Amino acid sequence: MVKGTNMSTHSVTASSPGTEANRHTAGGSVGSLSDVAQEIERHLPDKLMDPIMETSLLNIYYGDFHAVHDVNLAFGRNEITALIGPSGCGKSTVLRSLNRMNDLVPGARVEGAVNYQGQNIYARGVDPIAVRTHVGMVFQKPNPFPKSIYDNVAYGPRVTGMKVDDMDDLVEGALRGAALWDEVKDKLKQSAYGLSGGQQQRLCIARTIATKPNVILMDEPCSALDPIATARVEDLMLQLTQDYTIVIVTHNMQQAARVSDRTAFFTARPDETTGNRTGLLVEYNLTKQLFSQPSDQRTEDYISGRFG
Amino acid sequence: MTTTTTTPAGPPSPAGLRGDPVDLSGRSRPGEAVIRGVLFAAALVSVLTTVGIVIALLRPAVEFFRDVPVWEFLGGTRWAPNDSGNPDFGVWPLVSATLVITVVALVVAIPLGLGAAMYLSEYASPEMRRRLKPIVELLAGVPSVVYGFFALTFVTPNLLQKVLHIDVGFTNALAAGLVLGVMIIPTIASLSEDALFAVPLSLRQGSFAMGANRMQTTLRVVLPAAMSGVAAAVILGLSRAVGETMIVALAAGSRPHLSLDPREGMQAMTGYIASTAGGENPVGSTSYNTLFAVGLLLFVITLIINVISIALVRRYRQEY
């Protein structure tokens, strides 16, 4: 399997220093969670020079229904990009188009391009299954498989035929990467359904990073979690930017403000003739910028709570 | 005082005004009692029938075991209840025939039934599923005597002898088992499909998002998640196969014969009951009572299968 150019810096890192997991940390070790949070205060270029992924003139239809209109977005490497907006604005639809999960919806159709490392994933001959090994996904409701914790994590490498020297190592690394190892190391063979909701969601993240994707899509990953579990997952996201690019859909504007580097605000525009609501991108900027000085009135109305 | 009570021609005061007596006493509703009684009787009939069957089976069976020791019945390998010179009551030939036919039936029905279920649930378009599923279920409506003749007059002479060149007799366990398998396909397919289809979409999405293909998703995620329902479907098919009479009586033969070779003719437990219940044996004779001993054994076997089924369903129950 040929991966992208940043494969060399790619690894599953341990959550705390001084553990035995140093053998996994090819790409540099990670400090404590607060260190990571501070590290995120890095300088980000206003303009993305080398995005890992970008959409151009992306239009998505479900049958006759025009769900998303002309979206141009670029996602920076090792950044977190948040997609926000009111319900029905097409942000989840855009997210699912980034790893061709929309293919599973009968009648879904995509126009325009989604370029991943310079290659259009909707080009003829592209295998959606191969795309998904590069662009993983975490869902709104934790959806672990009815298997043991270990088998949940090992599932992706097994089904994709990944060359694995030591599956135990890989599972441990992925669970450490998702900050779950210490909680589950003694019950790896137990059913994943015995875990709490927050643990299940981190297991789903571990499961995703076990396949070593470059991009992780998260569709409202915390909406089914309590505030404490949410905080843990947010910490984890910041930590994951060491190795991954994250695109997150969230209804929670504070969450977008807390974790993301860039934010895209979507809204829905009713069609004059049919009344169908088509989603469009209103504003895309550095998160700080977007929340402090929105350039569009609709953005300002939304983030100040006047609608949505 | 409110205006309604002071107006002489006004409507009667609504109940619940302060100070008014409230009447909450119930009216008698004789209809309710009748309906309750009728429904209870409906439930009672099936319970009483079961009890009646057990009693009807037990009494002659107990009499039978006075003449023939239990160990001779359960341990013997020669079944010749009507051999007046040298009768033997070893039930193994009948049990082994039931076993062979059932195994052949399951070998046919499990892959085909599960395959049909997986296709309908995971591969077929909603339109296709809507049209195909009733057709599969239609197979269950064919009377078993028709299946029996199909085995006897088509499967054995044409399919087994002419096409596959298998050396089988006029009656044989193979034809009976194959057709019996076809008969229980709808049971297994339909119930398994319900179980597979009930698995939440989020699990399939999770699997696809990991880079799994449809077959991997079906076999490694959906099927294990639906295992309790699938196991129940297979066991129900198994119970039907063990208890099925017409097909085995017609196609498998009526010669008790201890063998595990499905190419041979043999008499299954149900086949024996069907062919002996014709009334040739005087009521109360040992050979008459054999019917009930075999019937009781069949009843116990089916009961054990059902108990295993319930245990399996509990064991594999998943809360997804």
XYZ file of C-alpha atoms in Angstrom:
628
model
C 0.000 0.000 0.000
C 1.511 3.315 -1.059
C 0.774 6.151 1.260
C 1.290 9.882 1.013
C 4.499 11.801 1.372
C 4.103 12.534 5.050
C 4.074 8.830 5.797
C 7.576 9.126 7.224
C 6.460 11.380 10.038
C 3.563 9.123 10.688
C 3.249 7.175 13.853
C 1.019 6.239 16.685
C 2.286 8.111 19.691
C 2.056 7.457 23.372
C -0.042 9.633 25.606
C 2.522 10.059 28.350
C 6.291 10.152 28.373
C 8.339 7.570 30.207
C 6.208 4.615 29.236
C 7.394 1.581 27.392
C 5.690 2.835 24.308
C 8.737 4.759 23.140
C 9.222 2.155 20.483
C 6.103 3.479 18.795
C 7.191 7.076 18.742
C 9.019 7.366 15.475
C 7.691 10.856 14.896
C 8.669 12.477 18.185
C 7.134 12.088 21.579
C 4.184 13.955 22.941
C 4.108 15.732 26.264
C 1.213 16.046 28.637
C -2.143 17.188 27.350
C -1.717 20.779 28.562
C 1.628 21.004 26.754
C -0.133 19.960 23.617
C -2.836 22.524 24.159
C -0.189 25.238 24.435
C 1.684 23.966 21.480
C -1.413 24.524 19.409
C -0.858 28.286 19.864
C 1.428 28.063 16.917
C 1.619 30.419 14.029
C -0.635 29.379 11.220
C -0.369 30.886 7.777
C -3.457 32.815 6.705
C -3.293 31.209 3.331
C -2.831 27.462 3.003
C 0.099 26.807 0.706
C 0.165 23.018 0.741
C -3.227 21.616 1.779
C -3.463 17.843 2.208
C -6.984 17.920 0.876
C -9.157 20.392 -0.961
C -12.537 20.538 -2.578
C -13.202 22.565 -5.675
C -16.658 23.521 -6.883
C -18.057 20.635 -4.881
C -21.754 20.060 -5.518
C -23.615 17.188 -3.915
C -27.040 15.907 -4.854
C -29.357 13.310 -3.333
C -31.483 12.378 -6.321
C -33.005 15.685 -7.488
C -32.227 17.407 -4.216
C -29.289 19.783 -4.431
C -27.745 19.391 -0.971
C -24.510 21.367 -1.265
C -23.583 24.150 -3.688
C -20.101 25.108 -4.935
C -17.964 24.426 -1.896
C -14.280 25.334 -2.116
C -12.353 24.324 0.986
C -8.761 23.438 1.738
C -7.571 21.451 4.725
C -4.125 22.129 6.158
C -1.789 19.319 7.140
C -1.827 18.553 10.868
C -4.514 21.123 11.421
C -8.003 20.771 12.812
C -10.666 22.240 10.582
C -14.151 22.680 12.004
C -17.272 22.745 9.865
C -20.061 24.598 11.657
C -23.504 25.864 10.776
C -27.184 25.312 11.475
C -28.886 21.966 10.911
C -29.437 21.071 7.288
C -26.633 23.295 5.999
C -24.818 20.368 4.389
C -21.752 20.253 6.623
C -22.082 16.535 7.351
C -22.724 15.902 3.675
C -19.504 17.705 2.799
C -17.646 15.703 5.458
C -18.916 12.388 4.126
C -17.898 13.339 0.605
C -14.265 13.559 1.746
C -13.891 9.778 2.042
C -16.674 8.773 -0.322
C -19.005 7.591 2.436
C -21.758 9.255 0.398
C -21.342 6.438 -2.089
C -23.287 4.276 0.356
C -26.330 6.547 0.171
C -28.592 5.487 -2.706
C -29.035 8.309 -5.190
C -26.132 10.423 -3.932
C -24.135 12.167 -6.660
C -21.056 14.362 -6.469
C -19.911 17.000 -8.948
C -16.648 18.908 -8.786
C -13.488 17.522 -7.291
C -12.107 16.448 -3.948
C -8.350 16.399 -4.258
C -6.397 14.344 -1.766
C -2.640 14.885 -2.059
C -3.272 16.223 -5.531
C -5.443 13.354 -6.722
C -9.170 13.657 -7.316
C -10.815 10.911 -5.258
C -13.840 11.047 -7.543
C -11.764 10.425 -10.672
C -12.496 7.343 -12.720
C -10.648 4.294 -11.449
C -10.297 5.469 -7.863
C -11.317 2.757 -5.408
C -13.412 4.205 -2.568
C -12.114 1.459 -0.289
C -8.529 2.650 -0.910
C -9.618 6.249 -0.243
C -11.044 5.231 3.130
C -7.777 3.670 4.233
C -6.214 7.141 3.819
C -9.168 9.126 5.128
C -10.726 7.511 8.198
C -13.908 8.468 9.960
C -15.354 8.684 13.461
C -19.121 8.925 13.793
C -21.622 10.854 15.851
C -22.703 7.922 18.003
C -19.951 5.547 19.141
C -20.335 2.456 16.956
C -17.891 -0.189 18.165
C -18.310 -3.596 16.557
C -19.797 -6.454 18.591
C -16.299 -7.790 19.228
C -13.629 -7.568 21.883
C -11.755 -4.318 22.421
C -8.680 -5.901 20.835
C -10.561 -7.135 17.779
C -12.190 -3.747 17.295
C -8.777 -2.140 16.954
C -7.315 -4.983 14.892
C -10.296 -4.994 12.527
C -9.074 -2.293 10.133
C -5.546 -3.655 9.683
C -6.985 -7.129 9.168
C -9.594 -6.244 6.563
C -7.323 -3.945 4.606
C -4.565 -6.548 4.521
C -2.075 -4.196 6.155
C 1.377 -5.709 6.684
C 1.644 -5.961 10.443
C 4.719 -7.334 12.199
C 3.167 -7.494 15.617
C -0.560 -6.958 15.973
C -0.309 -6.704 19.761
C 2.085 -3.781 19.356
C -0.140 -2.084 16.847
C -3.232 -2.459 19.033
C -1.373 -1.116 22.062
C -0.023 1.810 20.065
C -3.429 2.717 18.687
C -5.051 2.484 22.127
C -2.283 4.643 23.609
C -2.736 7.068 20.744
C -6.385 7.359 21.649
C -5.534 7.797 25.365
C -7.437 4.644 26.212
C -4.695 2.102 26.890
C -4.453 2.535 30.646
C -8.191 2.074 31.061
C -8.510 -1.091 28.966
C -5.140 -2.855 29.047
C -6.436 -5.483 31.467
C -9.609 -6.259 29.546
C -8.596 -6.302 25.911
C -10.471 -9.545 25.326
C -13.707 -8.238 26.786
C -16.576 -6.944 24.698
C -16.327 -3.328 23.612
C -19.910 -2.871 24.767
C -18.755 -2.986 28.377
C -17.076 0.417 27.948
C -18.682 3.754 28.751
C -19.853 6.001 25.927
C -16.761 8.190 26.096
C -14.470 5.157 26.162
C -16.353 3.662 23.219
C -15.822 6.852 21.231
C -12.095 6.830 22.029
C -12.066 3.160 21.010
C -13.557 4.217 17.674
C -10.762 6.757 17.343
C -8.196 4.084 18.237
C -9.771 1.798 15.664
C -9.441 4.525 13.059
C -5.808 5.401 13.763
C -4.890 1.695 13.764
C -5.229 1.743 9.988
C -2.794 4.686 9.858
C -4.863 7.123 7.835
C -3.580 10.628 7.093
C -6.873 12.398 7.594
C -9.515 11.674 10.234
C -13.056 12.907 9.673
C -15.171 13.365 12.795
C -18.905 13.808 12.504
C -20.069 15.459 15.749
C -17.922 13.019 17.728
C -18.929 14.413 21.112
C -22.642 14.975 20.663
C -23.489 11.731 22.473
C -20.968 12.315 25.299
C -21.101 14.065 28.650
C -18.910 17.161 29.261
C -16.079 15.229 30.936
C -15.869 12.648 28.158
C -16.103 15.515 25.657
C -13.132 17.247 27.249
C -11.079 14.053 26.994
C -11.909 13.599 23.333
C -11.077 17.258 22.642
C -7.718 16.876 24.368
C -7.167 13.795 22.279
C -7.929 15.652 19.063
C -5.331 18.307 19.837
C -2.845 15.572 20.575
C -3.646 13.758 17.358
C -2.677 16.773 15.246
C 0.899 15.642 15.805
C 0.294 12.967 13.233
C -3.055 13.539 11.624
C -5.150 16.094 9.869
C -8.602 16.341 11.413
C -11.824 17.646 9.933
C -14.639 17.892 12.452
C -18.315 18.698 12.095
C -19.718 20.164 15.279
C -22.899 21.830 16.485
C -21.013 23.196 19.440
C -19.408 26.536 18.623
C -17.369 26.555 21.826
C -15.929 23.246 20.736
C -14.993 24.645 17.346
C -13.396 27.630 19.050
C -11.521 25.444 21.540
C -10.024 22.873 19.237
C -9.938 24.036 15.645
C -7.321 25.968 13.726
C -9.655 26.940 10.930
C -13.406 27.129 10.803
C -15.778 26.944 7.876
C -19.258 28.355 8.402
C -22.066 26.908 6.289
C -25.634 27.964 5.960
C -28.666 26.813 4.036
C -30.350 28.845 1.324
C -33.911 27.909 0.353
C -34.422 27.470 -3.369
C -36.845 30.074 -4.690
C -38.872 27.617 -6.760
C -38.723 24.302 -4.887
C -38.182 25.492 -1.329
C -35.443 22.889 -0.898
C -32.605 24.102 1.260
C -29.227 23.968 -0.385
C -26.152 24.215 1.795
C -23.369 26.639 0.945
C -20.121 27.810 2.426
C -20.410 31.330 3.800
C -17.036 32.002 5.313
C -13.810 30.130 5.849
C -11.011 31.543 7.946
C -8.634 30.986 10.828
C -10.823 30.102 13.792
C -9.617 33.072 15.849
C -10.362 35.412 13.000
C -13.749 33.933 12.235
C -14.940 34.124 15.807
C -13.471 37.554 16.590
C -13.981 39.400 13.334
C -16.428 37.598 11.105
C -16.551 39.193 7.694
C -20.062 38.089 6.840
C -23.208 39.261 8.603
C -24.664 35.722 8.566
C -21.589 34.376 10.339
C -21.799 37.057 12.958
C -25.502 36.387 13.517
C -24.825 32.693 13.940
C -21.836 32.874 16.267
C -23.485 35.522 18.407
C -26.505 33.273 18.790
C -28.970 35.362 16.809
C -30.036 32.404 14.689
C -29.397 28.714 14.190
C -71.877 30.074 44.196
C -71.279 30.017 40.511
C -73.731 31.092 37.920
C -74.366 27.584 36.629
C -75.797 26.406 39.911
C -78.025 29.440 40.352
C -79.520 29.259 36.862
C -82.495 26.903 37.206
C -82.737 25.878 33.535
C -78.978 25.728 33.024
C -77.000 22.627 32.234
C -76.138 20.353 35.175
C -73.064 21.501 36.984
C -69.860 19.855 35.832
C -68.399 17.381 38.243
C -65.507 18.545 40.308
C -66.732 21.958 41.369
C -65.778 22.650 44.917
C -68.285 21.167 47.299
C -70.130 19.036 44.743
C -70.076 15.293 45.436
C -67.952 13.469 42.862
C -69.128 10.130 41.577
C -66.183 7.895 40.676
C -67.909 4.556 41.155
C -67.400 2.191 38.266
C -70.083 0.966 35.966
C -70.212 -2.774 35.544
C -68.796 -3.850 32.178
C -69.897 -7.443 31.560
C -68.416 -7.361 28.019
C -64.920 -7.026 29.460
C -65.319 -10.155 31.578
C -66.586 -12.156 28.604
C -63.725 -11.061 26.356
C -61.249 -11.799 29.098
C -62.710 -15.262 29.491
C -62.645 -15.992 25.757
C -59.021 -14.867 25.415
C -58.005 -16.903 28.438
C -59.701 -19.968 26.966
C -57.786 -19.429 23.721
C -54.506 -19.431 25.634
C -55.632 -22.398 27.699
C -56.399 -24.584 24.678
C -52.778 -24.700 23.527
C -51.503 -25.347 27.043
C -54.045 -28.142 27.593
C -53.199 -29.628 24.195
C -49.540 -29.830 25.134
C -50.375 -31.427 28.456
C -52.747 -33.829 26.714
C -50.108 -34.835 24.203
C -47.597 -35.546 26.942
C -50.138 -37.680 28.836
C -51.251 -39.499 25.688
C -47.616 -40.219 24.852
C -46.582 -41.156 28.356
C -49.207 -43.764 29.215
C -48.626 -46.185 26.334
C -44.892 -45.409 26.455
C -44.759 -46.430 30.126
C -46.573 -49.621 29.222
C -44.059 -50.228 26.452
C -41.153 -49.840 28.803
C -42.728 -52.472 31.084
C -42.265 -54.977 28.272
C -39.024 -53.654 26.860
C -36.299 -52.335 29.156
C -35.257 -48.721 28.494
C -31.633 -49.695 27.911
C -32.647 -52.184 25.252
C -34.695 -49.479 23.490
C -32.020 -46.764 23.705
C -29.024 -49.063 23.270
C -30.173 -51.638 20.730
C -29.148 -51.526 17.100
C -31.832 -53.713 15.521
C -35.352 -52.398 14.997
C -37.775 -55.203 14.205
C -40.909 -54.711 16.326
C -43.088 -56.858 14.064
C -40.764 -59.816 13.754
C -42.967 -62.309 15.594
C -40.196 -64.883 15.977
C -37.474 -62.567 17.189
C -38.672 -59.025 17.894
C -36.063 -56.367 18.627
C -36.678 -52.858 19.882
C -33.340 -51.119 19.443
C -34.198 -47.585 18.294
C -30.795 -46.659 16.882
C -31.593 -47.427 13.234
C -34.466 -44.940 13.375
C -32.417 -42.304 15.210
C -29.456 -42.628 12.851
C -31.745 -42.266 9.828
C -33.238 -39.078 11.284
C -29.714 -37.874 12.010
C -28.375 -38.581 8.489
C -31.353 -36.980 6.763
C -31.218 -33.938 9.039
C -27.493 -33.454 8.477
C -27.954 -33.606 4.687
C -30.819 -31.125 4.997
C -28.743 -28.693 7.069
C -25.770 -28.986 4.692
C -28.129 -27.801 1.963
C -30.181 -25.312 3.932
C -27.598 -23.434 6.008
C -25.401 -22.179 3.142
C -28.307 -21.533 0.797
C -30.547 -20.033 3.453
C -27.821 -17.828 4.917
C -26.601 -16.913 1.437
C -30.087 -15.829 0.438
C -30.427 -13.883 3.679
C -27.094 -12.110 3.190
C -27.926 -11.255 -0.402
C -31.350 -9.869 0.476
C -30.151 -7.909 3.483
C -26.733 -6.642 2.377
C -26.538 -6.698 -1.416
C -30.004 -6.412 -2.933
C -31.462 -2.988 -3.689
C -34.508 -2.097 -1.575
C -36.664 -2.706 -4.637
C -35.133 -6.140 -5.215
C -35.509 -7.064 -1.557
C -39.151 -6.025 -1.541
C -39.880 -8.325 -4.485
C -37.644 -11.304 -3.719
C -38.341 -11.846 -0.044
C -42.018 -12.831 -0.459
C -41.005 -15.249 -3.223
C -38.480 -16.959 -0.948
C -41.128 -17.164 1.763
C -43.541 -18.677 -0.750
C -41.440 -21.862 -0.757
C -42.620 -22.433 2.803
C -46.191 -22.699 1.577
C -45.611 -25.785 -0.577
C -47.225 -28.813 1.126
C -44.629 -31.301 2.292
C -46.330 -34.178 0.473
C -45.545 -32.325 -2.767
C -41.905 -32.084 -1.711
C -41.982 -35.810 -0.937
C -43.187 -36.722 -4.395
C -40.711 -34.291 -5.903
C -37.924 -36.173 -4.095
C -39.259 -39.570 -5.087
C -40.125 -38.935 -8.718
C -37.680 -36.239 -9.754
C -34.673 -35.851 -7.481
C -33.807 -39.547 -7.138
C -34.280 -40.743 -10.755
C -33.267 -37.579 -12.603
C -30.928 -35.502 -10.480
C -29.145 -38.192 -8.471
C -29.139 -41.144 -10.879
C -29.056 -39.567 -14.361
C -27.231 -36.282 -13.817
C -24.932 -36.960 -10.877
C -24.591 -40.723 -11.481
C -24.833 -41.523 -7.806
C -25.648 -45.130 -7.055
C -28.842 -44.732 -5.045
C -31.876 -46.928 -4.621
C -35.493 -46.001 -5.318
C -35.728 -44.647 -1.789
C -32.688 -43.096 -0.173
C -31.774 -40.689 2.580
C -29.901 -38.369 0.215
C -32.930 -37.357 -1.861
C -35.044 -36.983 1.265
C -32.368 -34.852 2.937
C -31.804 -32.634 -0.104
C -35.489 -31.886 -0.548
C -35.999 -31.469 3.173
C -33.143 -28.953 3.053
C -34.907 -27.031 0.288
C -38.063 -27.090 2.356
C -36.434 -25.403 5.367
C -34.515 -22.806 3.318
C -37.334 -20.236 3.625
C -37.405 -20.637 7.401
C -33.672 -20.057 7.730
C -33.476 -17.397 5.002
C -36.413 -15.343 6.149
C -35.629 -15.328 9.874
C -31.885 -14.788 9.343
C -32.637 -11.953 6.958
C -34.767 -10.281 9.603
C -31.873 -10.576 12.060
C -29.255 -9.263 9.601
C -31.449 -6.409 8.431
C -32.048 -5.330 12.023
C -28.329 -4.677 12.580
C -27.939 -0.880 12.782
C -26.599 0.922 9.736
C -24.014 2.650 11.942
C -22.096 -0.630 12.342
C -21.903 -1.088 8.566
C -20.807 2.521 8.129
C -18.136 2.025 10.760
C -16.824 -0.989 8.883
C -16.859 0.701 5.482
C -15.090 3.711 6.956
C -12.262 1.394 8.037
C -11.708 0.390 4.418
C -13.601 -2.889 4.568
C -15.462 -4.150 1.529
C -19.032 -5.401 1.495
C -18.210 -9.077 2.011
C -15.928 -8.322 4.968
C -18.560 -6.062 6.452
C -21.234 -8.713 6.020
C -19.221 -11.645 7.372
C -17.204 -9.955 10.098
C -19.521 -7.288 11.436
C -23.152 -7.803 10.421
C -23.290 -11.589 10.802
C -21.672 -11.686 14.269
C -23.948 -8.853 15.371
C -26.984 -10.819 14.196
C -25.718 -14.140 15.526
C -28.469 -14.628 18.069
C -31.201 -14.300 15.461
C -29.312 -16.378 12.917
C -28.755 -19.166 15.456
C -32.444 -19.126 16.312
C -33.315 -19.363 12.614
C -31.037 -22.342 12.058
C -32.348 -24.149 15.135
C -35.931 -23.570 14.080
C -35.066 -25.027 10.668
C -33.419 -27.957 12.453
C -36.538 -28.625 14.545
C -38.665 -28.588 11.417
C -36.285 -31.028 9.698
C -36.281 -33.445 12.634
C -40.055 -33.416 12.907
C -40.886 -33.461 9.181
C -42.752 -36.639 8.240
C -44.147 -36.726 4.724
C -40.879 -36.228 2.839
C -38.975 -38.849 4.802
C -41.863 -41.331 4.774
C -42.093 -41.082 0.980
C -38.520 -40.609 -0.143
C -36.269 -42.184 2.478
C -37.943 -45.575 2.623
C -39.509 -47.806 5.228
C -36.729 -50.253 5.950
C -35.140 -49.757 9.372
C -31.465 -49.971 8.718
C -28.528 -48.838 10.830
C -26.277 -46.919 8.485
C -24.687 -43.499 8.093
C -24.523 -43.779 4.294
C -27.057 -41.342 2.846
C -27.210 -43.257 -0.435
C -29.084 -46.075 1.275
C -32.754 -46.275 2.032
C -33.569 -46.004 5.724
C -36.491 -45.364 7.988
C -36.529 -42.245 10.130
C -38.396 -41.919 13.413
C -41.227 -39.916 11.903
C -41.322 -42.271 8.923
C -41.799 -45.231 11.244
C -44.627 -43.523 13.106
C -46.376 -42.583 9.858
C -46.139 -46.053 8.366
C -47.036 -47.954 11.548
C -49.890 -45.735 12.675
C -51.963 -47.184 9.833
C -53.788 -49.440 12.287
C -52.387 -52.892 11.648
C -51.334 -53.377 15.242
C -53.899 -54.236 17.935
C -54.310 -51.476 20.505
C -52.360 -52.243 23.651
C -49.909 -54.640 22.029
C -46.220 -54.017 22.425
C -45.789 -53.280 18.738
C -48.599 -50.701 19.025
C -46.961 -49.108 22.026
C -43.695 -48.706 20.127
C -45.351 -45.809 18.319
C -45.592 -43.903 21.556
C -42.115 -44.776 22.725
C -40.669 -43.457 19.455
C -42.997 -40.462 19.598
C -41.878 -39.669 23.138
C -38.218 -39.902 22.136
C -38.859 -37.517 19.215
C -40.637 -35.161 21.566
C -37.701 -35.205 23.978
C -35.178 -34.619 21.168
C -37.125 -31.638 19.838
C -37.455 -30.308 23.366
C -33.686 -30.524 23.876
C -33.093 -28.707 20.572
C -35.446 -25.942 21.645
C -33.762 -25.586 25.016
C -30.366 -25.339 23.292
C -31.834 -22.762 20.959
C -33.049 -20.573 23.806
C -29.679 -20.876 25.525
C -27.878 -19.936 22.286
C -30.086 -16.932 21.720
C -29.328 -15.710 25.230
C -25.627 -16.448 24.883
C -25.178 -14.476 21.665
C -27.594 -11.684 22.403
C -25.915 -8.406 21.559
C -27.052 -4.978 22.525
C -25.701 -2.942 19.660
